[in-house]
Amino acid sequence: MKREDKIMEKLKVCPFCGTEPVLKERKRGQGKYAIGCPNISCFLYLPDDVKKSELHNYTWCYGKLEDLITAWNTRVKE
C-alpha cells in the first residue's frame, strides 16, 4: 500500500458534505500540507488544480502531517 493511501485511510470525510478530502503537499516552506474538499459547493473547497505555491493561502495548512490529520478528524460532537 502506498504512503498516500495509508494517509487517506486515516482521514474522515468532509464534516460539511461527506465527500472524501483531497490532500496537497508542497516540497518547501511553511504550511507544507493542505487539506480540503473537492466539492465546489462546499465551505472547505480546495481546487484540484491549485498551484503548490498557492497552498499557503488555505486555512487548513500544516507543517506536520500528523497535525493535519488530527485537526481534520476532530469533530465537535464526538
Coordinates of N, CA, C and O in Angstrom, one line a residue:
M1 N 0.8 -1.2 0.0 CA 0.0 0.0 0.0 C 0.9 1.2 0.0 O 1.8 1.3 0.8
K2 N 0.6 2.2 -0.8 CA 1.3 3.4 -0.9 C 1.1 4.3 0.3 O 0.1 4.2 0.9
R3 N 2.1 5.2 0.5 CA 2.0 6.1 1.7 C 0.8 7.0 1.6 O 0.1 7.2 2.6
E4 N 0.4 7.5 0.4 CA -0.7 8.3 0.3 C -2.0 7.6 0.6 O -2.9 8.2 1.2
D5 N -2.1 6.3 0.2 CA -3.3 5.5 0.5 C -3.4 5.3 2.0 O -4.5 5.4 2.6
K6 N -2.3 5.1 2.7 CA -2.4 4.9 4.2 C -2.8 6.2 4.9 O -3.6 6.1 5.8
I7 N -2.4 7.3 4.4 CA -2.8 8.6 5.0 C -4.3 8.9 4.7 O -5.0 9.2 5.6
M8 N -4.7 8.6 3.5 CA -6.1 8.8 3.2 C -7.1 7.9 4.0 O -8.2 8.3 4.3
E9 N -6.6 6.7 4.3 CA -7.4 5.8 5.1 C -7.6 6.4 6.5 O -8.6 6.1 7.2
K10 N -6.7 7.2 7.0 CA -6.8 7.8 8.4 C -7.8 9.0 8.4 O -8.2 9.4 9.5
L11 N -8.0 9.6 7.3 CA -8.8 10.8 7.2 C -10.3 10.5 7.2 O -10.8 9.7 6.4
K12 N -11.1 11.3 7.9 CA -12.5 11.2 7.9 C -13.0 12.0 6.6 O -12.3 12.8 6.1
V13 N -14.3 11.8 6.3 CA -14.8 12.5 5.2 C -15.0 14.0 5.6 O -14.9 14.3 6.8
C14 N -15.3 14.9 4.7 CA -15.6 16.3 4.9 C -16.7 16.4 6.0 O -17.8 15.8 5.8
P15 N -16.5 17.2 7.0 CA -17.5 17.4 8.0 C -18.8 18.1 7.6 O -19.8 18.1 8.2
F16 N -18.7 18.8 6.4 CA -19.8 19.6 5.9 C -20.7 18.8 4.9 O -21.9 19.0 4.9
C17 N -20.0 18.1 4.0 CA -20.7 17.5 2.9 C -20.5 16.0 2.8 O -21.2 15.3 2.0
G18 N -19.6 15.4 3.5 CA -19.3 14.0 3.5 C -18.5 13.5 2.3 O -18.4 12.3 2.1
T19 N -17.9 14.3 1.6 CA -17.0 14.0 0.4 C -15.6 13.6 0.9 O -15.2 14.1 1.9
E20 N -15.0 12.7 0.2 CA -13.6 12.3 0.6 C -12.7 13.5 0.4 O -12.8 14.2 -0.6
P21 N -11.8 13.8 1.3 CA -11.0 15.0 1.2 C -9.9 14.9 0.2 O -9.6 13.7 -0.2
V22 N -9.3 16.0 -0.2 CA -8.1 16.0 -1.0 C -6.9 16.5 -0.2 O -7.1 17.4 0.6
L23 N -5.8 16.0 -0.4 CA -4.6 16.4 0.3 C -3.5 16.9 -0.7 O -3.3 16.2 -1.7
K24 N -3.0 18.0 -0.4 CA -2.0 18.6 -1.3 C -0.7 18.8 -0.5 O -0.7 19.0 0.7
E25 N 0.5 18.7 -1.1 CA 1.7 18.8 -0.4 C 2.7 19.7 -1.2 O 2.8 19.6 -2.5
R26 N 3.4 20.6 -0.5 CA 4.4 21.4 -1.1 C 5.7 20.8 -0.7 O 5.8 20.2 0.4
K27 N 6.8 21.0 -1.5 CA 8.1 20.5 -1.1 C 8.8 21.4 -0.2 O 9.7 20.9 0.5
R28 N 8.5 22.7 -0.1 CA 9.3 23.6 0.7 C 8.3 24.6 1.4 O 7.2 24.8 0.9
G29 N 8.8 25.3 2.4 CA 8.0 26.3 3.0 C 7.2 25.9 4.2 O 7.0 24.7 4.4
Q30 N 6.6 26.8 4.9 CA 5.7 26.5 6.0 C 4.3 26.2 5.4 O 4.0 26.6 4.3
G31 N 3.5 25.5 6.2 CA 2.2 25.1 5.6 C 2.4 24.1 4.5 O 1.8 24.2 3.5
K32 N 3.3 23.1 4.8 CA 3.7 22.2 3.8 C 2.5 21.3 3.3 O 2.5 20.9 2.1
Y33 N 1.5 21.0 4.1 CA 0.4 20.2 3.8 C -0.9 21.0 3.8 O -1.1 21.7 4.8
A34 N -1.8 20.8 2.9 CA -3.1 21.5 2.9 C -4.1 20.4 2.6 O -3.9 19.4 1.9
I35 N -5.3 20.5 3.2 CA -6.4 19.6 3.1 C -7.7 20.4 2.8 O -7.8 21.5 3.3
G36 N -8.5 19.8 2.1 CA -9.8 20.4 1.8 C -10.8 19.4 1.1 O -10.5 18.2 1.0
C37 N -11.8 20.0 0.6 CA -12.9 19.2 0.0 C -12.9 19.5 -1.5 O -12.8 20.6 -1.9
P38 N -13.0 18.4 -2.4 CA -13.1 18.6 -3.8 C -14.4 19.1 -4.3 O -14.6 19.4 -5.5
N39 N -15.4 19.2 -3.4 CA -16.8 19.6 -3.8 C -16.8 21.1 -3.9 O -16.7 21.8 -2.9
I40 N -17.0 21.6 -5.1 CA -17.0 23.1 -5.3 C -18.1 23.8 -4.5 O -17.9 25.0 -4.2
S41 N -19.1 23.2 -4.1 CA -20.2 23.8 -3.3 C -19.9 23.8 -1.8 O -20.7 24.4 -1.1
C42 N -18.8 23.2 -1.4 CA -18.5 23.0 0.0 C -17.7 24.2 0.6 O -16.9 24.8 -0.1
F43 N -18.0 24.5 1.8 CA -17.3 25.5 2.6 C -15.8 25.3 2.6 O -15.0 26.3 2.6
L44 N -15.3 24.1 2.6 CA -13.9 23.7 2.7 C -13.3 23.4 1.3 O -12.3 22.7 1.2
Y45 N -13.8 24.0 0.3 CA -13.4 23.6 -1.1 C -11.9 23.9 -1.3 O -11.4 25.0 -1.0
L46 N -11.2 22.9 -1.8 CA -9.8 23.0 -2.2 C -9.7 22.6 -3.7 O -9.8 21.4 -3.9
P47 N -9.5 23.5 -4.6 CA -9.4 23.1 -6.0 C -8.4 22.1 -6.3 O -7.3 22.1 -5.8
D48 N -8.7 21.1 -7.2 CA -7.7 20.1 -7.5 C -6.5 20.6 -8.3 O -5.4 20.1 -8.2
D49 N -6.8 21.7 -9.0 CA -5.7 22.3 -9.8 C -5.0 23.5 -9.1 O -4.2 24.2 -9.7
V50 N -5.1 23.6 -7.8 CA -4.4 24.7 -7.1 C -2.9 24.5 -7.2 O -2.4 23.4 -7.2
K51 N -2.2 25.6 -7.5 CA -0.8 25.5 -7.6 C -0.2 25.3 -6.2 O -0.6 25.8 -5.2
K52 N 0.9 24.5 -6.2 CA 1.6 24.2 -5.0 C 2.1 25.5 -4.3 O 2.1 25.6 -3.1
S53 N 2.4 26.5 -5.0 CA 2.9 27.7 -4.4 C 1.7 28.5 -3.8 O 2.0 29.4 -3.0
E54 N 0.5 28.2 -4.1 CA -0.7 28.9 -3.5 C -1.3 28.2 -2.3 O -2.2 28.7 -1.7
L55 N -0.7 27.1 -1.9 CA -1.3 26.3 -0.8 C -1.3 27.1 0.5 O -2.2 26.9 1.3
H56 N -0.4 28.0 0.7 CA -0.3 28.7 2.0 C -1.5 29.6 2.2 O -1.8 30.1 3.3
N57 N -2.3 29.9 1.1 CA -3.5 30.7 1.2 C -4.7 30.0 1.8 O -5.7 30.6 2.1
Y58 N -4.6 28.7 2.0 CA -5.7 27.9 2.5 C -5.6 27.8 4.0 O -4.6 27.6 4.6
T59 N -6.8 27.8 4.7 CA -6.9 27.7 6.1 C -6.3 26.4 6.7 O -5.7 26.4 7.7
W60 N -6.6 25.3 6.0 CA -6.2 24.0 6.5 C -4.8 23.7 6.0 O -4.6 22.7 5.3
C61 N -3.8 24.4 6.5 CA -2.4 24.2 6.1 C -1.6 23.9 7.3 O -1.7 24.6 8.4
Y62 N -0.8 22.9 7.3 CA 0.0 22.4 8.4 C 1.4 22.1 8.0 O 1.7 21.6 6.9
G63 N 2.4 22.2 8.9 CA 3.8 21.9 8.7 C 4.0 20.4 8.9 O 4.8 19.8 8.3
K64 N 3.2 19.8 9.8 CA 3.3 18.3 10.0 C 2.0 17.6 9.6 O 0.9 18.0 9.9
L65 N 2.2 16.5 9.0 CA 1.1 15.7 8.5 C 0.2 15.2 9.7 O -1.0 15.1 9.6
E66 N 0.9 14.8 10.8 CA 0.1 14.4 12.0 C -0.8 15.4 12.5 O -1.9 15.1 12.9
D67 N -0.4 16.7 12.5 CA -1.2 17.8 12.9 C -2.4 18.0 12.0 O -3.5 18.3 12.5
L68 N -2.2 17.8 10.7 CA -3.3 18.0 9.8 C -4.3 16.9 10.0 O -5.5 17.2 10.0
I69 N -3.9 15.7 10.2 CA -4.8 14.5 10.4 C -5.6 14.8 11.6 O -6.9 14.6 11.6
T70 N -5.0 15.1 12.7 CA -5.7 15.4 14.0 C -6.7 16.5 13.9 O -7.8 16.3 14.3
A71 N -6.3 17.6 13.3 CA -7.2 18.7 13.1 C -8.4 18.4 12.2 O -9.6 18.7 12.5
W72 N -8.1 17.7 11.1 CA -9.2 17.4 10.1 C -10.2 16.4 10.7 O -11.4 16.5 10.5
N73 N -9.7 15.5 11.5 CA -10.6 14.4 12.0 C -11.3 14.9 13.3 O -12.2 14.1 13.8
T74 N -11.0 16.0 13.8 CA -11.7 16.5 15.0 C -13.1 16.9 14.7 O -13.3 17.7 13.8
R75 N -14.1 16.4 15.4 CA -15.5 16.8 15.2 C -16.0 17.3 16.6 O -15.8 16.7 17.6
V76 N -16.8 18.3 16.5 CA -17.3 19.0 17.7 C -18.1 18.0 18.6 O -18.0 18.0 19.8
K77 N -19.0 17.3 18.0 CA -19.9 16.4 18.8 C -19.4 15.0 19.1 O -20.2 14.2 19.5
E78 N -18.2 14.8 18.9 CA -17.6 13.4 19.2 C -16.9 13.4 20.5 O -16.4 14.4 20.9

